[in-house]
XYZ file of C-alpha atoms in Angstrom:
267
model
C 39.450 -77.646 10.480
C 37.766 -77.754 13.886
C 40.932 -79.351 15.393
C 43.157 -76.755 13.786
C 41.047 -73.945 15.171
C 41.054 -75.408 18.681
C 44.871 -75.900 18.725
C 45.428 -72.327 17.326
C 43.181 -70.850 20.090
C 44.917 -72.804 22.739
C 48.361 -71.719 21.618
C 47.104 -68.051 21.354
C 45.772 -68.189 24.978
C 49.020 -69.742 26.151
C 51.026 -66.980 24.462
C 48.868 -64.195 25.932
C 49.187 -65.699 29.458
C 52.922 -66.271 29.209
C 53.584 -62.739 27.842
C 52.674 -60.723 30.863
C 54.326 -63.271 33.182
C 57.662 -62.938 31.310
C 57.334 -59.118 31.275
C 56.561 -58.915 35.083
C 59.652 -61.066 36.027
C 62.373 -58.633 37.166
C 65.582 -58.980 35.265
C 68.588 -59.634 37.553
C 70.662 -56.548 38.384
C 74.305 -56.540 37.168
C 76.559 -58.119 39.551
C 80.241 -57.308 39.995
C 81.372 -60.902 40.585
C 79.210 -62.328 37.642
C 80.679 -60.355 34.751
C 83.966 -59.112 36.301
C 83.045 -55.470 36.171
C 83.615 -53.043 39.069
C 80.897 -52.583 41.655
C 78.657 -49.517 41.208
C 77.240 -49.484 44.815
C 78.421 -49.651 48.357
C 76.952 -51.650 51.415
C 75.549 -49.988 54.482
C 77.104 -52.310 57.142
C 79.827 -54.853 57.592
C 77.381 -57.651 56.659
C 76.362 -55.951 53.418
C 79.764 -54.717 52.306
C 80.282 -54.769 48.553
C 82.980 -57.189 47.465
C 85.878 -55.437 45.742
C 88.939 -57.063 44.202
C 92.269 -55.470 44.290
C 92.921 -53.346 41.233
C 89.203 -52.483 40.654
C 87.790 -49.013 41.070
C 84.360 -49.113 42.648
C 81.800 -46.349 42.494
C 78.785 -45.598 44.574
C 76.144 -42.974 45.108
C 74.901 -41.838 48.443
C 74.075 -39.038 50.818
C 76.091 -37.210 53.323
C 75.672 -38.863 56.638
C 75.481 -42.473 55.071
C 78.090 -45.137 55.868
C 79.566 -46.765 52.798
C 81.113 -50.193 53.099
C 83.320 -52.258 50.738
C 85.473 -55.336 51.376
C 88.589 -56.768 49.728
C 90.979 -59.653 50.299
C 94.746 -59.313 51.284
C 97.377 -62.027 51.534
C 100.707 -62.414 53.253
C 103.437 -60.084 52.144
C 101.067 -57.485 50.653
C 100.841 -53.854 51.756
C 97.428 -52.669 50.676
C 96.781 -49.027 49.825
C 93.148 -47.835 49.895
C 92.268 -44.619 48.093
C 88.905 -42.874 48.028
C 87.600 -39.746 46.254
C 84.369 -38.109 47.242
C 82.662 -35.814 44.831
C 80.822 -33.158 46.800
C 77.610 -31.273 45.907
C 77.942 -27.879 44.003
C 77.076 -25.900 47.093
C 78.057 -27.085 50.594
C 79.699 -26.077 53.812
C 82.959 -27.311 55.390
C 82.898 -31.116 55.617
C 85.391 -33.620 57.126
C 85.494 -37.168 55.653
C 87.088 -40.211 57.102
C 88.391 -43.447 55.622
C 88.705 -46.448 58.048
C 89.868 -50.054 57.316
C 88.945 -52.983 59.506
C 90.190 -56.630 59.384
C 88.095 -59.778 59.300
C 87.554 -59.617 63.043
C 86.249 -56.088 62.553
C 89.219 -54.507 64.399
C 90.202 -51.235 63.147
C 93.666 -51.344 61.446
C 96.173 -48.529 61.904
C 97.282 -46.701 58.783
C 100.971 -46.029 58.168
C 100.029 -42.937 56.082
C 96.740 -40.948 55.593
C 94.794 -41.909 58.776
C 93.577 -38.467 59.637
C 90.151 -37.148 58.354
C 90.351 -34.803 55.381
C 88.473 -31.560 55.456
C 86.903 -30.049 52.340
C 86.455 -26.255 52.020
C 83.083 -24.791 50.937
C 84.436 -24.159 47.404
C 85.893 -27.696 46.992
C 84.335 -29.969 44.479
C 85.840 -33.193 45.896
C 87.987 -34.591 48.712
C 90.546 -37.358 48.453
C 91.529 -39.809 51.176
C 94.050 -42.593 51.411
C 95.205 -45.252 53.886
C 98.300 -47.244 53.553
C 98.054 -50.346 55.703
C 100.907 -52.309 57.463
C 102.252 -55.396 55.708
C 100.087 -58.434 56.146
C 101.736 -61.041 58.251
C 101.458 -64.886 58.384
C 100.725 -64.984 62.178
C 100.473 -62.890 65.323
C 100.017 -63.226 68.997
C 96.422 -63.644 70.192
C 96.553 -60.216 71.851
C 98.177 -58.411 68.978
C 96.413 -56.278 66.381
C 98.716 -57.160 63.517
C 97.195 -57.371 60.046
C 96.679 -61.048 59.095
C 95.546 -62.570 55.671
C 91.882 -62.575 54.925
C 89.037 -60.131 54.368
C 89.350 -56.367 54.995
C 86.626 -53.823 55.301
C 86.542 -50.227 54.050
C 84.153 -47.681 55.727
C 83.901 -44.168 54.241
C 81.715 -41.575 55.966
C 81.600 -37.879 56.797
C 82.448 -37.108 60.463
C 81.823 -33.305 60.566
C 79.417 -31.169 58.653
C 76.751 -28.582 59.091
C 73.145 -29.493 59.699
C 72.153 -27.920 56.380
C 74.452 -30.325 54.439
C 73.084 -33.492 55.828
C 71.451 -35.718 53.254
C 72.876 -33.962 50.180
C 73.758 -36.369 47.370
C 77.453 -37.420 46.970
C 79.267 -39.975 44.893
C 82.416 -41.943 45.795
C 85.242 -43.715 44.040
C 87.267 -46.387 45.859
C 90.273 -48.319 44.673
C 92.579 -50.833 46.456
C 96.124 -51.619 45.279
C 98.797 -53.693 47.071
C 102.643 -53.723 46.949
C 104.354 -57.056 47.447
C 106.819 -56.602 50.274
C 107.928 -60.239 50.430
C 110.520 -61.486 52.848
C 111.545 -57.917 54.006
C 108.558 -57.972 56.343
C 107.758 -61.799 56.441
C 107.385 -63.689 59.734
C 107.850 -67.353 60.290
C 104.696 -69.341 61.185
C 101.350 -70.038 59.590
C 97.772 -69.128 59.960
C 95.320 -72.040 59.941
C 92.535 -70.042 58.219
C 92.326 -66.554 56.734
C 90.172 -64.076 58.610
C 87.060 -64.233 56.629
C 83.363 -64.222 58.012
C 81.925 -67.742 58.676
C 78.339 -66.798 57.947
C 78.298 -68.767 54.690
C 80.508 -70.760 52.354
C 79.532 -69.626 48.897
C 77.702 -66.563 47.595
C 74.008 -66.815 46.891
C 71.417 -64.492 45.434
C 68.272 -63.373 47.118
C 64.856 -63.539 45.498
C 64.934 -59.834 44.532
C 68.184 -60.274 42.551
C 70.474 -58.619 45.046
C 73.588 -60.367 46.296
C 74.414 -60.481 50.004
C 77.998 -59.986 51.105
C 79.517 -63.482 51.623
C 83.118 -62.805 51.790
C 84.461 -66.269 52.008
C 83.736 -66.738 48.314
C 86.732 -64.676 47.064
C 90.323 -64.419 47.860
C 93.795 -64.966 46.231
C 93.551 -66.675 42.859
C 96.104 -69.309 43.930
C 94.804 -69.728 47.443
C 95.784 -68.213 50.691
C 99.507 -68.369 50.915
C 99.796 -68.790 54.741
C 102.684 -71.197 55.152
C 106.237 -71.788 56.016
C 107.966 -70.580 52.735
C 109.063 -67.069 52.124
C 111.985 -65.442 50.326
C 113.748 -65.011 53.568
C 114.921 -68.639 53.088
C 116.802 -67.620 49.895
C 118.567 -64.754 51.678
C 119.362 -67.042 54.620
C 120.973 -69.570 52.276
C 123.005 -66.870 50.551
C 124.245 -65.583 53.877
C 125.244 -69.008 54.949
C 127.305 -69.544 51.754
C 128.993 -66.215 52.151
C 129.874 -66.934 55.807
C 131.371 -70.299 54.738
C 133.520 -68.595 52.032
C 134.621 -65.955 54.430
C 135.686 -68.685 56.989
C 137.705 -70.501 54.352
C 139.343 -67.321 53.105
C 140.247 -66.253 56.615
C 141.764 -69.637 57.427
C 143.818 -69.491 54.169
C 145.239 -66.116 55.152
C 146.229 -66.918 58.600
C 147.615 -70.579 58.472
C 150.920 -69.347 56.956
C 153.366 -71.167 54.638
C 154.309 -73.908 57.068
C 157.090 -74.448 59.800
C 159.107 -71.267 60.590
C 162.802 -71.440 59.447
C 164.073 -70.317 62.762
C 162.792 -73.383 64.567
C 165.262 -76.328 64.580
C 164.199 -79.451 62.675
C 164.354 -81.651 65.758
C 162.375 -79.324 68.049
């Protein structure tokens, strides 16, 4: 009996000691890459940009005057389209918002469409922005600013507003989609490595449960397709076959039926 009481008291003490410890341990915050769901917050700089896969719609809450950063991968032959929608406060003045896209070297990329800032009137409840990038290439000259495969950054911020509107709460929605252009815009050559930051190799979690932006941990599902093959080779082969057939047909039409009748046999 004495041994049973001693064991019971020890187990009860261990349970009371372990209970608060387990309750005080913070549960990990939901991660976009862990469960496949879309991100619900944005980074505040290039290094803390939130990872976003193409086809996902990310959401984030912030304040006017903040910089919001996301990042996404783009491969050869893709023409990414970045769309953002900012939900404004109920009462506000005239505001101008801008959407910028940078490549892995943090060079601002030109938008084919939608590069200008969008101005929201005082009675507007939201403002929508878009940026259609140029087609991602396989290689470029060192001095060029052509889009190359790798990581791209999205920066969303307000560029013009009244002093009274600074710091008001806003919410943003961002989505990235791509159109596969293929050989119509392909260029021969290959890129040794995609333009992704080299600060780490795999993603890791901090002690507080947050996840730093380590952008080399994601990319195309089948790997980066930088290489020599493109569908331009198919069209080149078809063109060669058509040229050969045209040559044979032209020769058959111009060779005639043989020796002219007016020429003597012994000539």
